[in-house]
Amino acid sequence: MHRVAVTGLGVISPVGIGIQKFWDSLKEGRSGISRITKFDPSPFKCQIAGEVKDFNPEGKLDPKEIRRFDLFTQYALYTAIEAIENSGLVLEDLDKNRVGVIYGSGIGGENIWEEEHKKLIEKGPDRISPFFIPALIINMAAGLIAMKFGFKGVNYGVVSACASSGHAIGEAFRKVRSGEMDVVITGGSEAPIGPLALAGFSAARSLSTRNDDPERASRPFDKNRDGFVMSEGAGTLVLENFEHAKKRGASIYAEIVGYGATDDAFHITAPDETGGPQAMAMERALEDGGIRKEEIDYINAHGTSTLLNDKTETKAIKRVFGERAYEIKISSTKSMVGHLLGAASAIEAIATILSLKEGIITPTINYEFPDEECDLDYTPNKAFKKEIKYALSNSFGFGGHNVTLAFKKVEES
Protein backbone atom coordinates (compact mmCIF):
# COMPACT_ATOMS: atom_id res chain seq x y z
CA MET A 1 0.00 0.00 0.00
CA HIS A 2 1.23 3.47 -0.90
CA ARG A 3 0.93 6.71 1.03
CA VAL A 4 -1.26 9.32 -0.72
CA ALA A 5 -0.37 13.00 -0.82
CA VAL A 6 -2.56 15.98 -1.66
CA THR A 7 -0.37 18.11 -3.91
CA GLY A 8 -2.78 20.48 -5.67
CA LEU A 9 -6.00 22.36 -4.88
CA GLY A 10 -8.47 24.45 -6.87
CA VAL A 11 -11.62 26.23 -5.65
CA ILE A 12 -14.57 28.19 -6.96
CA SER A 13 -16.90 29.18 -4.11
CA PRO A 14 -19.40 31.81 -3.01
CA VAL A 15 -16.71 33.31 -0.75
CA GLY A 16 -14.01 33.52 -3.39
CA ILE A 17 -12.41 32.03 -6.48
CA GLY A 18 -8.95 30.59 -5.92
CA ILE A 19 -7.41 28.96 -2.86
CA GLN A 20 -6.13 32.10 -1.16
CA LYS A 21 -9.38 34.10 -1.41
CA PHE A 22 -11.39 31.08 -0.27
CA TRP A 23 -9.12 30.42 2.70
CA ASP A 24 -8.88 34.07 3.75
CA SER A 25 -12.69 34.34 3.72
CA LEU A 26 -13.11 31.22 5.83
CA LYS A 27 -10.59 32.37 8.42
CA GLU A 28 -12.35 35.74 8.65
CA GLY A 29 -15.79 34.17 8.92
CA ARG A 30 -17.27 35.87 5.84
CA SER A 31 -20.64 34.75 4.53
CA GLY A 32 -21.15 34.20 0.78
CA ILE A 33 -24.94 34.09 1.02
CA SER A 34 -27.05 36.80 -0.59
CA ARG A 35 -30.35 37.37 -2.43
CA ILE A 36 -30.45 35.45 -5.72
CA THR A 37 -29.47 37.56 -8.76
CA LYS A 38 -29.48 34.91 -11.52
CA PHE A 39 -33.28 35.22 -11.87
CA ASP A 40 -36.14 36.91 -10.05
CA PRO A 41 -36.67 34.80 -6.91
CA SER A 42 -39.73 36.77 -5.72
CA PRO A 43 -42.25 33.94 -6.32
CA PHE A 44 -40.21 31.45 -4.24
CA LYS A 45 -40.37 30.84 -0.50
CA CYS A 46 -36.56 30.77 -0.45
CA GLN A 47 -35.00 33.75 -2.23
CA ILE A 48 -31.36 33.40 -1.17
CA ALA A 49 -28.36 31.32 -2.27
CA GLY A 50 -24.60 31.13 -2.32
CA GLU A 51 -23.88 32.40 -5.81
CA VAL A 52 -20.36 32.54 -7.27
CA LYS A 53 -19.45 36.17 -7.92
CA ASP A 54 -17.31 37.46 -10.80
CA PHE A 55 -16.64 34.09 -12.47
CA ASN A 56 -14.83 34.71 -15.76
CA PRO A 57 -13.60 31.52 -17.43
CA GLU A 58 -11.85 33.37 -20.26
CA GLY A 59 -8.14 32.82 -20.08
CA LYS A 60 -8.48 29.28 -18.66
CA LEU A 61 -11.21 27.88 -20.95
CA ASP A 62 -11.45 28.42 -24.69
CA PRO A 63 -14.58 30.03 -26.25
CA LYS A 64 -15.98 26.68 -27.47
CA GLU A 65 -15.75 25.20 -23.97
CA ILE A 66 -17.54 28.22 -22.54
CA ARG A 67 -20.26 28.19 -25.21
CA ARG A 68 -20.96 24.46 -25.23
CA PHE A 69 -20.51 23.32 -21.63
CA ASP A 70 -22.87 23.70 -18.73
CA LEU A 71 -21.69 25.86 -15.87
CA PHE A 72 -21.00 22.81 -13.67
CA THR A 73 -18.46 21.47 -16.18
CA GLN A 74 -16.92 24.92 -16.59
CA TYR A 75 -16.43 25.07 -12.82
CA ALA A 76 -14.94 21.55 -12.83
CA LEU A 77 -12.51 22.34 -15.66
CA TYR A 78 -11.50 25.70 -14.23
CA THR A 79 -10.67 24.29 -10.80
CA ALA A 80 -8.92 21.26 -12.33
CA ILE A 81 -6.64 23.60 -14.28
CA GLU A 82 -6.00 25.59 -11.11
CA ALA A 83 -5.30 22.46 -9.05
CA ILE A 84 -2.90 20.99 -11.62
CA GLU A 85 -1.05 24.32 -11.90
CA ASN A 86 -1.00 24.48 -8.11
CA SER A 87 0.47 20.96 -7.88
CA GLY A 88 3.43 21.84 -10.09
CA LEU A 89 2.91 18.68 -12.14
CA VAL A 90 4.78 18.78 -15.44
CA LEU A 91 2.47 17.09 -17.92
CA GLU A 92 5.28 16.00 -20.24
CA ASP A 93 6.91 14.09 -17.38
CA LEU A 94 3.79 12.06 -16.52
CA ASP A 95 2.83 8.58 -17.70
CA LYS A 96 -0.70 9.69 -18.65
CA ASN A 97 -1.93 6.09 -18.68
CA ARG A 98 -1.39 6.19 -14.91
CA VAL A 99 -3.24 9.47 -14.30
CA GLY A 100 -6.97 9.17 -13.63
CA VAL A 101 -9.97 11.42 -13.02
CA ILE A 102 -12.79 10.55 -10.61
CA TYR A 103 -15.23 13.41 -10.16
CA GLY A 104 -18.57 13.98 -8.43
CA SER A 105 -21.73 16.00 -8.91
CA GLY A 106 -25.19 15.60 -7.44
CA ILE A 107 -27.27 17.10 -10.24
CA GLY A 108 -25.01 17.86 -13.22
CA GLY A 109 -26.21 20.15 -16.02
CA GLU A 110 -29.12 21.85 -14.28
CA ASN A 111 -28.78 25.09 -16.25
CA ILE A 112 -28.72 23.51 -19.69
CA TRP A 113 -31.62 21.23 -18.73
CA GLU A 114 -33.81 24.24 -17.94
CA GLU A 115 -32.70 26.17 -21.04
CA GLU A 116 -33.29 23.31 -23.47
CA HIS A 117 -36.61 22.32 -21.92
CA LYS A 118 -37.84 25.89 -22.35
CA LYS A 119 -36.65 25.81 -25.97
CA LEU A 120 -38.49 22.52 -26.58
CA ILE A 121 -41.77 23.94 -25.26
CA GLU A 122 -41.52 27.28 -27.03
CA LYS A 123 -39.81 26.38 -30.35
CA GLY A 124 -40.08 22.61 -30.82
CA PRO A 125 -37.71 19.61 -30.86
CA ASP A 126 -35.66 20.66 -33.90
CA ARG A 127 -34.19 23.55 -31.93
CA ILE A 128 -32.58 21.39 -29.23
CA SER A 129 -28.79 21.75 -29.10
CA PRO A 130 -26.72 18.75 -30.24
CA PHE A 131 -24.60 19.42 -27.16
CA PHE A 132 -27.57 19.09 -24.79
CA ILE A 133 -27.00 15.50 -23.64
CA PRO A 134 -23.17 15.62 -23.54
CA ALA A 135 -23.38 18.88 -21.58
CA LEU A 136 -25.97 17.50 -19.17
CA ILE A 137 -24.55 14.17 -18.03
CA ILE A 138 -22.60 14.08 -14.80
CA ASN A 139 -19.69 11.94 -16.01
CA MET A 140 -18.76 14.65 -18.50
CA ALA A 141 -16.91 16.66 -15.84
CA ALA A 142 -14.44 13.79 -15.45
CA GLY A 143 -14.39 13.16 -19.20
CA LEU A 144 -13.64 16.77 -20.11
CA ILE A 145 -10.85 17.09 -17.54
CA ALA A 146 -9.24 13.98 -19.05
CA MET A 147 -9.64 15.35 -22.61
CA LYS A 148 -8.15 18.70 -21.59
CA PHE A 149 -4.94 17.09 -20.33
CA GLY A 150 -4.81 13.74 -22.14
CA PHE A 151 -5.15 11.63 -19.00
CA LYS A 152 -5.93 8.03 -20.00
CA GLY A 153 -6.16 6.31 -16.63
CA VAL A 154 -9.32 5.42 -14.72
CA ASN A 155 -12.14 7.87 -15.44
CA TYR A 156 -15.71 8.12 -14.19
CA GLY A 157 -18.30 10.30 -12.47
CA VAL A 158 -19.72 9.69 -9.02
CA VAL A 159 -23.32 10.49 -8.00
CA SER A 160 -24.49 10.20 -4.39
CA ALA A 161 -26.26 13.53 -3.76
CA CYS A 162 -24.42 15.64 -1.20
CA ALA A 163 -21.82 12.91 -0.59
CA SER A 164 -20.83 12.72 -4.31
CA SER A 165 -17.45 14.37 -4.14
CA GLY A 166 -16.69 12.64 -0.84
CA HIS A 167 -17.14 9.29 -2.56
CA ALA A 168 -15.11 10.56 -5.53
CA ILE A 169 -12.19 11.57 -3.30
CA GLY A 170 -12.40 8.30 -1.37
CA GLU A 171 -12.35 6.19 -4.53
CA ALA A 172 -9.50 8.27 -5.96
CA PHE A 173 -7.58 7.73 -2.71
CA ARG A 174 -7.95 3.96 -3.08
CA LYS A 175 -6.74 4.02 -6.70
CA VAL A 176 -3.52 5.78 -5.69
CA ARG A 177 -3.02 3.84 -2.45
CA SER A 178 -3.30 0.51 -4.27
CA GLY A 179 -0.71 1.55 -6.84
CA GLU A 180 -3.13 1.35 -9.76
CA MET A 181 -2.66 5.09 -10.47
CA ASP A 182 0.21 7.50 -9.77
CA VAL A 183 -2.07 10.54 -9.78
CA VAL A 184 -5.86 11.04 -9.69
CA ILE A 185 -7.63 14.36 -10.21
CA THR A 186 -10.74 14.37 -8.05
CA GLY A 187 -13.37 16.52 -6.38
CA GLY A 188 -16.80 17.79 -7.30
CA SER A 189 -18.75 20.53 -9.03
CA GLU A 190 -22.30 21.84 -8.86
CA ALA A 191 -24.21 24.72 -10.48
CA PRO A 192 -27.81 24.22 -9.33
CA ILE A 193 -29.04 27.77 -8.86
CA GLY A 194 -32.01 27.90 -11.22
CA PRO A 195 -35.78 28.14 -10.76
CA LEU A 196 -36.44 24.40 -11.06
CA ALA A 197 -33.90 23.24 -8.46
CA LEU A 198 -34.89 26.05 -6.10
CA ALA A 199 -38.55 25.06 -6.42
CA GLY A 200 -37.69 21.39 -5.91
CA PHE A 201 -35.65 21.88 -2.75
CA SER A 202 -38.26 24.35 -1.46
CA ALA A 203 -40.99 21.76 -2.02
CA ALA A 204 -38.91 19.28 -0.02
CA ARG A 205 -38.83 21.87 2.80
CA SER A 206 -35.04 21.70 2.94
CA LEU A 207 -34.17 25.38 2.50
CA SER A 208 -33.87 28.30 4.88
CA THR A 209 -36.43 31.06 4.31
CA ARG A 210 -34.53 33.72 6.25
CA ASN A 211 -34.79 35.94 3.16
CA ASP A 212 -34.51 39.21 5.05
CA ASP A 213 -31.17 38.25 6.58
CA PRO A 214 -29.28 36.12 4.02
CA GLU A 215 -25.80 36.33 5.54
CA ARG A 216 -27.14 34.87 8.78
CA ALA A 217 -29.38 32.24 7.17
CA SER A 218 -26.93 29.32 7.21
CA ARG A 219 -26.53 28.65 10.95
CA PRO A 220 -25.47 25.03 11.59
CA PHE A 221 -26.05 23.69 15.10
CA ASP A 222 -27.78 26.93 16.22
CA LYS A 223 -31.15 26.40 17.91
CA ASN A 224 -32.86 28.79 15.44
CA ARG A 225 -31.61 27.08 12.27
CA ASP A 226 -34.35 26.59 9.67
CA GLY A 227 -32.76 24.76 6.73
CA PHE A 228 -29.77 24.89 4.40
CA VAL A 229 -28.88 27.47 1.76
CA MET A 230 -28.24 26.11 -1.74
CA SER A 231 -24.91 27.14 -3.28
CA GLU A 232 -22.72 26.60 -6.32
CA GLY A 233 -19.05 26.09 -7.07
CA ALA A 234 -16.39 23.41 -7.30
CA GLY A 235 -13.40 21.97 -5.51
CA THR A 236 -10.65 19.94 -7.16
CA LEU A 237 -7.78 18.04 -5.53
CA VAL A 238 -4.69 16.38 -6.97
CA LEU A 239 -4.03 13.10 -5.13
CA GLU A 240 -0.60 11.66 -5.79
CA ASN A 241 1.54 8.73 -4.76
CA PHE A 242 3.60 10.15 -1.90
CA GLU A 243 6.94 8.89 -3.24
CA HIS A 244 6.04 10.12 -6.74
CA ALA A 245 5.40 13.57 -5.26
CA LYS A 246 8.59 13.51 -3.17
CA LYS A 247 10.68 12.44 -6.14
CA ARG A 248 9.64 15.47 -8.17
CA GLY A 249 10.05 17.82 -5.20
CA ALA A 250 6.35 18.67 -4.87
CA SER A 251 4.96 20.76 -2.06
CA ILE A 252 2.54 18.53 -0.13
CA TYR A 253 -0.51 20.00 1.60
CA ALA A 254 -1.49 16.91 3.62
CA GLU A 255 -1.93 13.16 3.40
CA ILE A 256 -5.28 11.45 2.94
CA VAL A 257 -5.15 8.32 5.08
CA GLY A 258 -8.69 6.95 5.54
CA TYR A 259 -12.08 6.56 3.85
CA GLY A 260 -15.28 5.19 5.35
CA ALA A 261 -18.67 4.84 3.65
CA THR A 262 -22.06 3.50 4.74
CA ASP A 263 -25.74 3.96 3.97
CA ASP A 264 -28.69 4.56 6.31
CA ALA A 265 -31.08 2.33 4.31
CA PHE A 266 -33.77 4.41 5.99
CA HIS A 267 -35.41 7.35 4.11
CA ILE A 268 -35.08 9.31 0.86
CA THR A 269 -34.26 12.63 2.55
CA ALA A 270 -34.17 12.26 6.34
CA PRO A 271 -31.13 10.82 8.14
CA ASP A 272 -31.35 7.81 10.43
CA GLU A 273 -31.76 9.73 13.68
CA THR A 274 -29.94 7.10 15.75
CA GLY A 275 -26.70 8.34 14.17
CA GLY A 276 -25.58 4.72 13.85
CA PRO A 277 -24.75 4.57 10.11
CA GLN A 278 -23.07 8.00 10.20
CA ALA A 279 -20.99 6.86 13.18
CA MET A 280 -20.03 3.69 11.33
CA ALA A 281 -18.68 5.78 8.41
CA MET A 282 -16.42 7.63 10.86
CA GLU A 283 -15.37 4.36 12.53
CA ARG A 284 -14.46 2.86 9.15
CA ALA A 285 -12.39 5.91 8.17
CA LEU A 286 -10.50 5.68 11.47
CA GLU A 287 -9.89 1.97 11.01
CA ASP A 288 -8.87 2.44 7.37
CA GLY A 289 -6.31 5.04 8.41
CA GLY A 290 -5.04 3.16 11.46
CA ILE A 291 -5.99 6.19 13.58
CA ARG A 292 -6.80 5.99 17.29
CA LYS A 293 -9.85 7.97 18.41
CA GLU A 294 -7.79 10.05 20.80
CA GLU A 295 -5.66 11.27 17.88
CA ILE A 296 -8.51 13.18 16.19
CA ASP A 297 -8.17 16.90 16.81
CA TYR A 298 -10.80 18.31 14.46
CA ILE A 299 -13.95 17.31 12.56
CA ASN A 300 -15.18 19.34 9.61
CA ALA A 301 -18.88 18.58 10.01
CA HIS A 302 -21.45 18.00 7.31
CA GLY A 303 -23.31 20.66 9.35
CA THR A 304 -26.09 21.64 6.96
CA SER A 305 -28.18 23.89 9.24
CA THR A 306 -31.21 21.61 9.02
CA LEU A 307 -32.99 20.54 12.20
CA LEU A 308 -32.48 16.82 11.69
CA ASN A 309 -28.99 16.68 10.20
CA ASP A 310 -27.21 18.72 12.84
CA LYS A 311 -28.85 16.83 15.68
CA THR A 312 -28.08 13.46 14.09
CA GLU A 313 -24.47 14.31 13.27
CA THR A 314 -23.93 15.44 16.87
CA LYS A 315 -25.36 12.14 18.08
CA ALA A 316 -23.12 10.20 15.65
CA ILE A 317 -19.96 12.00 16.83
CA LYS A 318 -20.87 11.14 20.44
CA ARG A 319 -21.41 7.47 19.49
CA VAL A 320 -17.88 7.31 18.07
CA PHE A 321 -15.95 9.36 20.60
CA GLY A 322 -17.99 9.11 23.80
CA GLU A 323 -17.12 11.77 26.38
CA ARG A 324 -14.10 12.79 24.29
CA ALA A 325 -16.54 14.24 21.73
CA TYR A 326 -16.75 17.30 23.99
CA GLU A 327 -12.98 17.90 23.63
CA ILE A 328 -12.86 17.77 19.81
CA LYS A 329 -13.08 20.99 17.79
CA ILE A 330 -15.87 20.81 15.20
CA SER A 331 -16.92 23.39 12.60
CA SER A 332 -19.17 23.75 9.58
CA THR A 333 -17.81 25.34 6.39
CA LYS A 334 -21.42 25.52 5.15
CA SER A 335 -22.13 28.29 7.67
CA MET A 336 -20.12 30.55 5.32
CA VAL A 337 -20.38 29.04 1.82
CA GLY A 338 -23.82 27.43 2.06
CA HIS A 339 -24.45 23.93 0.74
CA LEU A 340 -22.77 23.12 -2.57
CA LEU A 341 -24.61 19.77 -2.81
CA GLY A 342 -22.42 17.37 -4.84
CA ALA A 343 -19.43 19.71 -4.55
CA ALA A 344 -19.78 20.22 -0.78
CA SER A 345 -17.50 17.35 0.26
CA ALA A 346 -14.68 18.58 -1.98
CA ILE A 347 -14.89 22.15 -0.71
CA GLU A 348 -14.95 20.92 2.88
CA ALA A 349 -12.08 18.48 2.31
CA ILE A 350 -10.02 21.41 1.02
CA ALA A 351 -10.94 23.48 4.09
CA THR A 352 -9.90 20.56 6.31
CA ILE A 353 -6.58 20.17 4.49
CA LEU A 354 -5.80 23.88 4.86
CA SER A 355 -6.71 23.68 8.56
CA LEU A 356 -4.17 20.88 8.98
CA LYS A 357 -1.50 22.73 7.05
CA GLU A 358 -1.88 26.08 8.83
CA GLY A 359 -3.12 25.01 12.28
CA ILE A 360 -6.27 27.12 12.02
CA ILE A 361 -9.81 25.83 12.54
CA THR A 362 -12.31 27.94 10.65
CA PRO A 363 -15.46 28.96 12.52
CA THR A 364 -19.12 28.04 12.45
CA ILE A 365 -20.57 31.49 11.92
CA ASN A 366 -24.09 32.57 12.91
CA TYR A 367 -23.97 30.42 16.02
CA GLU A 368 -25.97 32.42 18.58
CA PHE A 369 -28.40 30.21 20.48
CA PRO A 370 -27.29 26.86 21.94
CA ASP A 371 -29.42 23.84 21.18
CA GLU A 372 -29.53 21.29 24.02
CA GLU A 373 -29.40 18.50 21.42
CA CYS A 374 -26.32 20.03 19.74
CA ASP A 375 -24.00 20.57 22.69
CA LEU A 376 -20.47 20.02 21.32
CA ASP A 377 -17.73 22.57 20.57
CA TYR A 378 -18.65 23.87 17.11
CA THR A 379 -15.97 26.63 17.09
CA PRO A 380 -18.57 29.41 17.20
CA ASN A 381 -18.05 32.57 15.14
CA LYS A 382 -14.27 32.95 15.35
CA ALA A 383 -11.38 30.95 13.91
CA PHE A 384 -9.27 29.05 16.43
CA LYS A 385 -5.54 28.35 16.30
CA LYS A 386 -4.70 24.75 17.10
CA GLU A 387 -2.05 22.29 15.99
CA ILE A 388 -3.91 19.48 14.24
CA LYS A 389 -2.38 16.10 13.44
CA TYR A 390 -5.46 14.19 12.28
CA ALA A 391 -8.84 15.48 11.08
CA LEU A 392 -12.07 14.00 9.74
CA SER A 393 -14.43 15.45 7.14
CA ASN A 394 -18.04 14.20 7.14
CA SER A 395 -20.52 14.23 4.25
CA PHE A 396 -24.05 12.82 4.24
CA GLY A 397 -26.42 12.79 1.24
CA PHE A 398 -30.10 12.31 0.44
CA GLY A 399 -30.67 8.58 0.12
CA GLY A 400 -28.68 7.96 3.31
CA HIS A 401 -25.21 8.07 1.72
CA ASN A 402 -22.53 8.66 4.36
CA VAL A 403 -18.84 9.37 3.75
CA THR A 404 -16.01 10.23 6.10
CA LEU A 405 -12.52 11.14 4.89
CA ALA A 406 -9.49 11.15 7.20
CA PHE A 407 -6.54 13.46 6.66
CA LYS A 408 -3.13 13.72 8.34
CA LYS A 409 -0.74 16.64 8.69
CA VAL A 410 2.45 16.20 6.71
CA GLU A 411 5.46 16.03 8.98
CA GLU A 412 7.91 15.76 6.09
CA SER A 413 7.66 17.50 2.74
Tab-separated table of C-alpha atoms in Angstrom, residues 105-107 159-167 190 201 228 302 304 334 339-346 348 394-399 401-403:
chain	number	residue	atom	x	y	z
A	105	SER	CA	-21.734	16.001	-8.914
A	106	GLY	CA	-25.185	15.595	-7.438
A	107	ILE	CA	-27.274	17.104	-10.244
A	159	VAL	CA	-23.315	10.492	-7.998
A	160	SER	CA	-24.485	10.196	-4.394
A	161	ALA	CA	-26.263	13.525	-3.764
A	162	CYS	CA	-24.420	15.639	-1.195
A	163	ALA	CA	-21.824	12.914	-0.592
A	164	SER	CA	-20.835	12.720	-4.307
A	165	SER	CA	-17.448	14.368	-4.140
A	166	GLY	CA	-16.685	12.640	-0.838
A	167	HIS	CA	-17.135	9.289	-2.556
A	190	GLU	CA	-22.298	21.839	-8.857
A	201	PHE	CA	-35.648	21.878	-2.748
A	228	PHE	CA	-29.771	24.886	4.398
A	302	HIS	CA	-21.450	17.996	7.306
A	304	THR	CA	-26.088	21.644	6.959
A	334	LYS	CA	-21.423	25.520	5.155
A	339	HIS	CA	-24.455	23.933	0.735
A	340	LEU	CA	-22.767	23.122	-2.574
A	341	LEU	CA	-24.611	19.773	-2.811
A	342	GLY	CA	-22.421	17.373	-4.835
A	343	ALA	CA	-19.429	19.713	-4.548
A	344	ALA	CA	-19.777	20.220	-0.781
A	345	SER	CA	-17.502	17.348	0.258
A	346	ALA	CA	-14.684	18.581	-1.977
A	348	GLU	CA	-14.952	20.917	2.878
A	394	ASN	CA	-18.039	14.196	7.143
A	395	SER	CA	-20.522	14.230	4.254
A	396	PHE	CA	-24.047	12.823	4.237
A	397	GLY	CA	-26.420	12.789	1.245
A	398	PHE	CA	-30.104	12.314	0.437
A	399	GLY	CA	-30.668	8.581	0.121
A	401	HIS	CA	-25.210	8.068	1.723
A	402	ASN	CA	-22.531	8.661	4.364
A	403	VAL	CA	-18.837	9.374	3.752
